[in-house]
XYZ file of C-alpha atoms in Angstrom:
660
model
C -3.531 -119.456 125.602
C -0.398 -121.487 126.140
C 2.723 -120.045 127.668
C 6.268 -118.876 127.266
C 9.299 -120.293 129.065
C 9.232 -117.109 131.129
C 6.326 -114.710 131.706
C 6.123 -111.685 129.454
C 6.866 -108.795 131.783
C 5.815 -105.198 131.144
C 8.137 -103.170 128.964
C 9.836 -99.985 130.140
C 8.465 -97.965 127.228
C 4.882 -97.148 126.239
C 5.468 -98.104 122.624
C 8.277 -99.691 120.568
C 11.269 -97.408 120.198
C 12.976 -97.075 116.817
C 16.522 -95.719 116.763
C 19.852 -95.825 114.985
C 23.556 -95.966 115.735
C 25.198 -92.560 115.371
C 28.814 -93.188 114.480
C 30.977 -90.597 116.250
C 34.590 -90.168 115.095
C 37.313 -87.538 114.991
C 37.015 -85.269 111.979
C 33.289 -84.672 112.310
C 32.206 -81.058 112.719
C 29.892 -79.742 115.424
C 27.309 -79.089 112.711
C 27.482 -82.684 111.476
C 27.087 -84.145 114.963
C 24.140 -81.913 115.757
C 22.650 -82.748 112.370
C 22.707 -86.478 113.016
C 20.534 -86.159 116.100
C 18.321 -83.537 114.478
C 17.593 -85.978 111.631
C 16.772 -88.729 114.126
C 14.288 -86.502 115.928
C 12.736 -85.308 112.665
C 12.074 -88.935 111.706
C 10.496 -89.926 115.013
C 13.563 -91.785 116.313
C 13.767 -91.235 120.066
C 16.711 -93.564 120.754
C 20.283 -93.705 119.471
C 23.311 -95.815 120.226
C 26.857 -94.523 120.224
C 30.134 -96.364 120.693
C 32.399 -94.818 123.308
C 35.719 -95.402 121.559
C 38.473 -95.481 124.149
C 40.912 -94.854 121.316
C 39.239 -91.464 120.742
C 39.259 -90.524 124.423
C 42.675 -91.585 125.739
C 45.461 -89.038 125.410
C 49.143 -90.027 125.123
C 49.765 -88.775 128.674
C 47.094 -91.126 130.085
C 44.422 -88.467 130.611
C 40.979 -88.523 129.028
C 39.504 -86.026 126.562
C 35.713 -86.226 126.341
C 35.183 -83.190 124.124
C 33.985 -85.104 121.050
C 31.528 -87.224 122.979
C 30.327 -84.310 125.103
C 29.153 -82.769 121.829
C 27.311 -85.959 120.903
C 25.606 -86.252 124.300
C 24.647 -82.578 124.247
C 23.248 -82.862 120.717
C 21.215 -85.923 121.730
C 19.844 -84.069 124.735
C 19.033 -80.996 122.663
C 16.926 -83.058 120.249
C 15.269 -85.301 122.844
C 17.112 -88.504 121.890
C 17.978 -91.051 124.599
C 21.335 -92.810 124.328
C 22.515 -96.387 124.562
C 26.239 -95.854 125.225
C 28.416 -98.839 124.320
C 31.561 -99.279 126.405
C 34.482 -99.841 124.036
C 37.841 -99.755 125.834
C 40.962 -98.710 123.893
C 41.876 -101.162 121.161
C 43.360 -101.199 117.667
C 40.824 -99.026 115.880
C 42.164 -99.912 112.438
C 42.104 -103.680 112.878
C 39.498 -104.361 115.574
C 36.089 -103.327 114.268
C 33.977 -105.259 116.784
C 36.183 -104.939 119.854
C 37.990 -107.563 121.930
C 35.851 -110.029 123.867
C 38.175 -110.937 126.748
C 40.921 -109.188 128.738
C 44.448 -110.130 127.735
C 45.854 -110.138 131.282
C 45.333 -108.883 134.830
C 47.065 -105.670 133.851
C 44.694 -105.269 130.907
C 41.735 -105.803 133.246
C 42.951 -102.881 135.365
C 43.207 -100.724 132.230
C 39.624 -101.631 131.362
C 38.544 -100.708 134.892
C 40.239 -97.311 134.512
C 38.430 -96.727 131.217
C 35.046 -97.681 132.734
C 35.596 -95.410 135.723
C 36.536 -92.464 133.511
C 33.689 -92.837 131.015
C 30.904 -93.801 133.393
C 31.817 -91.177 135.980
C 31.911 -88.472 133.318
C 28.572 -89.220 131.623
C 26.463 -90.731 134.424
C 24.785 -87.398 135.157
C 23.943 -86.476 131.587
C 20.181 -86.377 130.965
C 20.545 -87.954 127.515
C 21.992 -91.193 128.943
C 19.567 -94.111 129.161
C 21.557 -97.358 129.066
C 25.116 -98.655 129.286
C 25.847 -101.400 126.756
C 28.465 -103.377 128.679
C 30.202 -104.904 125.674
C 29.626 -104.844 121.950
C 28.527 -108.259 120.661
C 29.840 -110.710 123.266
C 30.328 -114.233 121.987
C 33.009 -115.910 119.890
C 31.389 -119.081 118.590
C 33.458 -121.368 120.796
C 36.846 -119.666 120.699
C 37.927 -119.457 124.319
C 39.714 -116.621 126.130
C 43.173 -118.191 125.813
C 45.824 -118.660 128.480
C 47.089 -115.704 130.498
C 47.576 -114.837 134.147
C 43.950 -113.712 134.505
C 42.294 -116.699 132.868
C 44.597 -119.092 134.731
C 43.541 -117.547 138.048
C 39.835 -117.545 137.219
C 40.049 -121.092 135.854
C 41.681 -122.334 139.057
C 38.845 -120.851 141.139
C 36.254 -122.159 138.721
C 37.687 -125.675 138.682
C 37.861 -125.814 142.465
C 34.176 -124.879 142.667
C 33.016 -127.647 140.311
C 30.983 -130.390 141.965
C 31.238 -134.084 141.201
C 28.277 -134.944 138.936
C 25.648 -137.169 140.525
C 25.186 -139.041 137.248
C 27.935 -141.553 136.443
C 27.219 -144.665 134.386
C 30.812 -145.860 134.503
C 31.592 -145.243 130.852
C 34.235 -142.972 129.323
C 33.157 -139.342 129.316
C 33.815 -136.745 126.654
C 35.626 -133.735 128.062
C 33.706 -130.460 127.793
C 35.751 -128.642 130.430
C 37.028 -125.910 128.128
C 33.616 -125.332 126.564
C 31.939 -125.012 129.963
C 34.683 -122.705 131.240
C 34.400 -120.550 128.131
C 30.685 -120.000 128.799
C 31.241 -119.318 132.492
C 34.212 -117.024 131.871
C 32.088 -115.012 129.445
C 29.469 -114.684 132.184
C 32.120 -113.775 134.765
C 33.626 -111.062 132.571
C 30.272 -109.507 131.652
C 29.276 -109.588 135.317
C 32.580 -107.957 136.243
C 31.949 -105.133 133.757
C 28.460 -104.670 135.234
C 29.920 -104.466 138.731
C 32.404 -101.826 137.604
C 29.605 -99.779 136.052
C 27.516 -100.127 139.228
C 30.413 -98.822 141.337
C 30.172 -95.491 139.528
C 26.573 -95.462 138.264
C 24.055 -97.821 139.857
C 21.120 -95.868 138.435
C 21.176 -96.464 134.688
C 20.170 -99.529 132.725
C 22.629 -102.214 131.599
C 22.451 -104.152 128.356
C 24.376 -106.476 125.997
C 23.784 -107.547 122.388
C 24.769 -111.148 121.580
C 25.431 -111.741 117.890
C 25.670 -114.547 115.315
C 23.010 -115.970 117.570
C 22.304 -119.399 116.111
C 26.015 -120.271 115.990
C 27.023 -118.666 119.302
C 24.207 -119.860 121.581
C 26.442 -122.218 123.553
C 28.580 -119.213 124.588
C 25.705 -117.625 126.501
C 24.139 -118.266 129.910
C 21.051 -116.086 129.635
C 19.552 -116.926 133.067
C 22.795 -115.834 134.738
C 22.692 -112.501 132.914
C 19.391 -111.609 134.565
C 21.361 -110.992 137.740
C 23.174 -107.956 136.316
C 21.289 -106.799 133.184
C 18.104 -104.772 132.897
C 17.519 -105.663 129.234
C 18.883 -108.155 126.713
C 19.536 -107.427 123.061
C 20.685 -109.056 119.866
C 22.506 -108.024 116.701
C 20.740 -108.877 113.448
C 22.965 -107.977 110.534
C 21.462 -109.747 107.582
C 24.810 -109.577 105.782
C 26.673 -111.151 108.718
C 24.287 -113.240 110.786
C 21.708 -114.832 108.479
C 23.701 -117.481 106.663
C 21.061 -120.128 107.470
C 18.415 -118.205 105.534
C 17.672 -117.102 101.998
C 16.704 -113.469 101.537
C 13.066 -114.525 101.262
C 13.397 -116.120 104.719
C 14.838 -113.046 106.461
C 11.581 -112.096 108.257
C 11.351 -115.712 109.458
C 14.926 -115.508 110.765
C 14.243 -112.208 112.526
C 11.140 -113.698 114.119
C 13.034 -116.816 115.257
C 15.998 -114.941 116.747
C 13.678 -112.478 118.462
C 11.853 -115.384 120.107
C 15.139 -116.835 121.372
C 16.187 -113.509 122.878
C 12.751 -112.784 124.314
C 12.893 -116.122 126.116
C 16.509 -115.551 127.188
C 15.687 -112.114 128.592
C 13.502 -113.721 131.245
C 11.956 -111.009 133.392
C 13.658 -108.243 131.414
C 12.609 -106.584 128.146
C 14.523 -107.322 124.964
C 15.776 -105.160 122.099
C 17.063 -105.699 118.599
C 20.182 -103.669 119.347
C 21.615 -103.747 115.839
C 19.538 -104.161 112.701
C 21.189 -103.716 109.326
C 20.175 -100.337 107.954
C 22.154 -99.927 104.748
C 24.423 -101.173 102.016
C 27.640 -103.160 102.386
C 30.576 -103.224 100.005
C 33.583 -104.758 101.798
C 31.818 -105.923 104.991
C 29.596 -108.892 105.691
C 29.316 -112.256 104.022
C 26.183 -111.535 101.990
C 26.363 -108.458 99.775
C 23.051 -106.647 99.965
C 21.319 -103.355 100.568
C 17.950 -103.590 102.314
C 15.010 -102.241 100.360
C 12.575 -99.823 101.972
C 9.976 -102.603 101.934
C 12.345 -104.947 103.745
C 12.991 -102.350 106.429
C 9.232 -102.165 107.005
C 8.941 -105.966 107.090
C 11.820 -106.394 109.520
C 10.609 -103.665 111.872
C 7.046 -104.912 112.123
C 8.256 -108.487 112.579
C 10.488 -107.432 115.480
C 7.750 -105.309 117.021
C 5.188 -108.128 116.807
C 7.721 -110.450 118.470
C 7.667 -108.132 121.480
C 10.842 -106.080 121.024
C 10.903 -102.996 123.212
C 12.947 -101.283 120.533
C 14.937 -101.691 117.321
C 18.177 -99.786 116.685
C 19.591 -99.670 113.164
C 23.266 -99.958 112.330
C 23.849 -97.194 111.312
C 22.395 -93.730 110.726
C 25.587 -92.238 109.255
C 28.380 -94.228 107.658
C 31.784 -94.458 109.239
C 34.118 -92.220 107.217
C 37.482 -94.026 107.328
C 39.126 -97.458 107.295
C 37.188 -100.715 107.757
C 33.438 -100.338 107.134
C 33.901 -96.821 105.680
C 30.914 -95.747 103.592
C 28.834 -98.780 104.601
C 25.668 -99.644 106.580
C 24.197 -96.125 106.707
C 20.595 -94.952 106.395
C 21.756 -91.564 105.118
C 23.283 -91.096 101.697
C 26.815 -89.729 101.290
C 25.476 -86.177 101.284
C 23.703 -86.741 104.595
C 20.218 -86.947 103.111
C 17.622 -89.481 104.316
C 17.397 -92.660 102.249
C 14.135 -94.390 101.393
C 15.068 -96.882 104.128
C 15.109 -94.147 106.761
C 11.792 -92.801 105.496
C 10.245 -96.284 105.721
C 11.525 -96.756 109.276
C 10.188 -93.319 110.192
C 6.695 -94.324 109.076
C 6.797 -97.374 111.348
C 8.081 -95.311 114.280
C 5.292 -92.766 113.907
C 2.641 -95.462 113.541
C 3.831 -97.241 116.688
C 3.743 -93.999 118.671
C 0.297 -93.111 117.347
C -1.015 -96.410 118.750
C 0.713 -96.380 122.120
C -2.593 -97.049 123.857
C -2.412 -100.534 122.309
C 1.318 -101.120 122.655
C 1.367 -100.018 126.297
C -0.232 -103.350 127.257
C 0.385 -105.438 124.137
C 2.203 -108.761 124.211
C 2.879 -111.426 121.578
C 0.176 -114.086 121.414
C 1.475 -117.322 122.894
C 0.909 -120.572 121.058
C 1.547 -123.324 123.605
C 4.030 -124.913 121.167
C 7.648 -124.680 122.295
C 10.770 -125.689 120.391
C 13.430 -126.683 122.903
C 17.186 -126.563 122.476
C 19.989 -127.362 124.906
C 23.620 -126.439 125.282
C 24.679 -130.086 125.515
C 23.449 -130.774 121.980
C 25.118 -127.661 120.594
C 28.470 -128.567 122.157
C 28.224 -132.213 121.110
C 27.388 -131.248 117.538
C 30.334 -128.820 117.497
C 32.697 -131.488 118.810
C 31.563 -134.027 116.217
C 31.676 -131.464 113.409
C 35.289 -130.629 114.246
C 36.318 -134.105 113.077
C 33.583 -135.127 110.606
C 32.333 -132.040 108.764
C 33.919 -131.762 105.341
C 31.224 -129.413 104.082
C 29.192 -131.976 102.157
C 26.422 -132.863 104.619
C 24.150 -130.514 106.556
C 23.584 -133.192 109.204
C 27.278 -133.279 110.092
C 27.717 -129.534 110.437
C 27.854 -127.718 113.757
C 24.702 -125.905 112.621
C 22.627 -129.107 112.284
C 20.815 -128.753 115.608
C 19.739 -125.119 115.215
C 19.013 -125.462 111.494
C 16.713 -128.382 112.356
C 14.977 -126.133 114.871
C 14.655 -123.435 112.208
C 13.061 -125.985 109.876
C 10.425 -126.881 112.464
C 9.843 -123.185 113.178
C 9.241 -122.539 109.478
C 6.908 -125.527 109.152
C 4.730 -124.463 112.101
C 4.800 -120.791 111.086
C 3.447 -121.833 107.681
C 0.113 -122.292 109.494
C 0.148 -118.690 110.721
C 1.063 -119.719 114.266
C 4.517 -118.970 115.650
C 6.043 -121.402 118.177
C 8.010 -120.310 121.214
C 11.704 -121.197 121.590
C 13.338 -121.979 124.910
C 16.530 -123.461 126.322
C 15.581 -126.753 127.931
C 16.965 -125.828 131.353
C 14.828 -122.682 131.504
C 11.569 -124.322 130.467
C 8.607 -124.310 132.850
C 7.692 -127.980 133.120
C 4.636 -127.462 135.313
C 1.087 -127.966 134.055
C 1.785 -129.654 130.687
C -1.888 -130.151 129.831
C -2.637 -128.895 126.328
C 0.976 -127.983 125.532
C 3.436 -129.351 123.006
C 7.211 -129.461 123.148
C 9.354 -130.197 120.098
C 12.850 -131.680 120.287
C 14.405 -131.247 116.842
C 17.645 -133.187 116.421
C 18.708 -132.659 120.058
C 21.550 -135.144 119.812
C 22.265 -134.978 123.563
C 19.634 -135.335 126.282
C 21.280 -134.835 129.687
C 20.243 -137.208 132.452
C 18.637 -134.411 134.466
C 15.836 -134.007 131.878
C 14.869 -137.646 131.376
C 12.370 -137.704 134.208
C 11.036 -134.249 133.302
C 10.331 -135.352 129.742
C 8.631 -138.544 130.940
C 6.499 -136.620 133.453
C 5.587 -133.969 130.890
C 4.011 -136.552 128.589
C 2.528 -138.737 131.326
C 0.748 -135.722 132.848
C -0.877 -134.587 129.628
C 1.646 -132.927 127.315
C 2.647 -133.886 123.802
C 6.317 -134.376 122.917
C 7.530 -134.513 119.326
C 11.116 -135.728 118.785
C 12.901 -135.793 115.438
C 16.351 -136.425 113.995
C 19.024 -137.854 116.265
C 17.316 -136.634 119.436
C 18.502 -138.660 122.426
C 21.482 -140.265 120.710
C 23.809 -139.230 123.568
C 23.693 -138.193 127.183
C 25.646 -135.149 128.385
C 28.910 -137.123 128.266
C 28.542 -138.283 124.632
C 27.609 -141.772 125.757
C 25.137 -143.357 123.313
C 22.084 -144.012 125.491
C 20.270 -145.804 122.653
C 22.565 -148.791 123.259
C 21.468 -149.222 126.854
C 18.044 -149.426 128.412
C 16.869 -146.238 126.692
C 15.599 -144.000 129.520
C 12.597 -142.750 127.510
C 11.517 -146.155 126.200
C 8.335 -146.255 128.300
C 7.411 -142.744 127.211
C 7.938 -143.338 123.489
C 6.662 -146.904 123.590
C 9.495 -147.904 121.268
C 13.245 -148.013 120.907
C 15.674 -147.520 118.039
C 17.332 -150.657 116.734
C 19.854 -148.638 114.732
C 20.379 -145.681 112.428
C 21.179 -146.361 108.776
C 22.623 -143.977 106.211
C 20.289 -143.842 103.205
C 21.176 -140.932 100.903
C 21.899 -137.236 101.133
C 18.181 -136.666 100.524
C 15.370 -139.229 100.440
C 11.675 -139.479 101.334
C 9.606 -141.213 103.996
C 6.025 -142.386 103.561
C 3.867 -141.044 106.392
C 0.278 -142.219 106.898
C -0.626 -139.920 109.827
C -0.794 -137.443 108.225
C -0.958 -138.904 104.733
C 2.031 -137.161 103.231
C 5.559 -137.657 101.964
C 8.274 -136.408 104.276
C 11.672 -135.255 103.038
C 14.651 -136.572 104.995
C 18.410 -136.170 105.091
C 21.200 -138.764 105.480
C 19.901 -141.198 108.113
C 16.780 -143.072 109.050
C 16.236 -144.262 112.585
C 14.671 -147.724 112.540
C 12.148 -148.125 115.364
C 11.090 -151.252 117.193
C 7.688 -150.461 118.687
C 6.640 -151.863 122.049
C 3.205 -150.306 122.437
C 3.613 -147.417 119.995
C 1.644 -147.154 116.737
C 3.624 -146.920 113.504
C 2.927 -143.722 111.542
C 5.759 -143.646 108.990
C 7.616 -146.246 106.946
C 10.687 -146.431 104.740
C 10.493 -149.691 102.857
C 9.749 -152.330 105.462
C 11.222 -150.280 108.320
C 9.149 -148.418 110.870
C 10.617 -144.908 111.011
C 7.893 -143.013 112.888
C 5.622 -143.783 115.832
C 3.068 -142.214 118.154
C 2.339 -143.462 121.650
C -0.378 -142.586 124.128
C 1.399 -142.472 127.475
C -0.534 -141.584 130.602
C -2.569 -138.485 129.752
C -0.274 -137.372 126.916
C 1.384 -138.512 123.728
C 4.924 -138.966 122.423
C 5.600 -138.739 118.668
C 8.946 -140.032 117.416
C 10.312 -139.440 113.921
C 14.053 -140.210 114.178
C 15.122 -138.864 110.784
C 16.378 -135.414 109.816
C 13.097 -134.342 108.238
C 13.552 -130.638 109.004
C 16.906 -130.578 107.222
C 15.328 -132.476 104.353
C 12.609 -129.864 104.113
C 15.055 -126.993 104.516
C 16.943 -128.266 101.459
C 13.850 -128.762 99.314
C 10.066 -128.830 99.646
C 8.905 -128.187 103.213
C 5.251 -129.043 102.523
C 5.411 -132.518 104.045
C 7.037 -131.183 107.208
C 4.335 -128.499 107.453
C 1.675 -131.195 107.080
C 3.328 -133.245 109.826
C 3.468 -130.386 112.327
C 0.008 -129.211 111.280
C -1.318 -132.600 112.397
C 0.550 -132.972 115.684
C 0.208 -129.303 116.715
C -3.413 -129.103 115.577
C -4.873 -128.412 119.000
C -2.669 -125.350 119.548
C -3.167 -124.116 115.978
C -6.955 -124.315 116.261
C -6.907 -122.487 119.606
C -4.998 -119.535 118.144
C -7.107 -116.369 117.801
C -6.288 -116.331 114.090
C -4.363 -118.709 111.832
C -4.121 -119.776 108.202
C -6.712 -122.235 106.919
C -3.957 -124.096 105.063
C -0.161 -123.796 105.142
C 1.185 -120.750 103.318
C 4.841 -121.144 102.465
C 6.663 -117.828 102.235
C 4.108 -115.894 104.294
C 4.672 -115.022 107.953
C 2.003 -113.912 110.404
C 2.590 -112.747 113.970
C -0.106 -111.705 116.430
C -0.049 -109.360 119.405
C -2.839 -108.651 121.839
C -3.730 -106.292 124.645
C -6.660 -106.843 127.020
C -9.005 -105.236 124.498
C -7.386 -105.414 121.041
C -5.444 -107.648 118.658
C -2.846 -106.806 116.028
C -1.792 -108.985 113.085
C 1.400 -108.507 111.063
C 1.517 -110.375 107.744
C 4.573 -110.467 105.485
C 4.459 -111.957 102.001
C 7.925 -112.918 100.719
C 6.698 -114.542 97.528
C 7.549 -112.736 94.276
C 3.839 -112.508 93.405
C 0.554 -111.627 95.044
C -1.106 -114.328 97.164
C -4.565 -114.991 98.571
C -4.226 -116.280 102.136
C -7.100 -118.170 103.707
C -7.771 -117.284 107.354
C -9.387 -119.333 110.083
C -12.066 -116.649 110.360
C -12.788 -113.252 108.826
C -11.184 -110.162 110.267
C -13.784 -107.825 111.773
C -15.150 -105.276 109.316
C -13.920 -102.575 111.700
C -10.290 -103.762 111.551
C -7.971 -100.841 110.825
C -5.063 -101.225 108.401
C -1.937 -99.617 109.870
C 0.463 -100.639 107.097
C 0.263 -101.930 103.551
C -2.501 -101.963 100.964
C -4.098 -105.353 101.626
C -7.808 -105.602 102.251
C -9.519 -108.561 103.899
C -12.161 -110.257 101.784
C -14.261 -112.554 103.921
C -12.043 -115.204 105.520
C -9.043 -114.330 103.377
C -6.620 -111.523 102.689
C -4.789 -110.707 99.475
C -1.168 -109.629 99.858
C 0.938 -108.120 97.129
C 4.468 -109.268 96.366
C 6.834 -108.236 99.203
C 3.927 -106.631 101.057
C 3.796 -106.121 104.810
C 0.251 -105.600 106.066
C -0.686 -104.705 109.649
C -4.243 -104.817 111.011
C -5.578 -103.709 114.413
C -9.047 -104.516 115.723
C -11.116 -104.631 118.894
C -11.699 -108.042 120.445
C -15.342 -107.229 121.078
C -15.834 -106.943 117.308
C -14.804 -110.564 116.722
């Protein structure tokens, strides 16, 4: 069955929860507030999120007025809706839509503590309260907390606690002090908020929702968060956070980000804490309004990825200033949109099948795409001086976009890979498993032996792009005695710039691979050549111990992302064949633009298929669905070992394992 980086632990809920943000603000009437929660309940939404604006609560004399939010909590309780309450200390409401990410001083920290004490103490006993969201969308994409008396004090303690690294090759070291402190200060501040909440309410759940995930990953230390969170979330605003993807790739992006957060959550459940629910006019980078069909696609994709719940942003639109009249699932007259109706159908279907979802988990593939913080930081540092916008391979996004390209290529076979930070990966028992290192420009010294052992003891490692160019100090380890030379059975003589986009001739499999910018020229020791560019060997495979290492040191995923991904799908279909064939269900040939995710309980399986092509498609399956399979969504009908999906269709099937 394969594995995840962390085990999939039981969820807190019997079935996936669907909810929406209720935007509370001065000026709303009691009837309006009650109506928001009544509409949620009428549509099968049992969860809501509200932002506890300190600016609404704090009076000029320093006292707190909870009247507005008392009405919201009471309305939620009246209609049986559980609340995720987001702490949002006083800030400039007109100019600070998302909230500040770091305290400005020691004095400001005390003000935040006063706010937390007031809000948490007041609402901790309310039956509608479920979870405290410690901060809205932590993460800044590398912008640190800045200098002030608080950060200076914390930095001094942090610096004094740093240990001298055991690894020192004598060369000049790049300085990542500020980047490492930024990550650790983010962890310290979130942990401090959690401790303040626990002082006044140790009983309720605690949660955060990282955002702009693929760009902000280096800001986060997910394993450390397990010590003070009870669930982990993520914001997925297609208008804000999906710049890597075309609209047709949005389900793929949701699937990918959900897998990152599910892995990061560790022993805890994960949520999609914010999912775009409505239209944007002035907000966001991409101007769009989700269709009802897209809402269905996005929800089922998140559910099949294992999300305990999905909360839309927002039910009702904010009425004034920035974001006014945007994002909502109600129209301006307060009537349900087709998007809300579509989400309601998913919510009711999930609840109707809670006997399945109570024990259901995503099917695990045994293929894991690894990333590491060292590569993200190194790519960011290089991009700061070399990225002029012309070349994908020089952008800060090159590492994660390469990973996304591999994810898309493997998913084209109907099998979804796992994603895991390298430091959190379970390296034990590699037999039958595959790890993929896509353009991981920095391989820290602590993983060299783990990678070697993984292959030698029976695993398969696939490395592409500039993987292993540097160590953790930005020292080029390809110039020395390359530490993975025995494992790969080859070394790189040099990289050469070729063209923005070019092709590589691959003979195993027999295909043409797209590539971007550079080719890595390999000098095989014992490895077998599998790909050529002119007279240069640019791809090898090497049997090492009980396993195999495959090396393709060109940016093939970025080449495929720019153009035709078929060759990349063929490549991964060959070297992940064992895991693909062991999947309970997969595509008989790669299907670009179609996503399939599987869940299973001890007795049943569920398949979610999303067709993002603008026309109907016939998808070949590895075996027929049982005749007794029930269709929970869509209009598709299996026909033998295939299924026909209409344009933009989301189809969901549930069947008993014993019928297979």
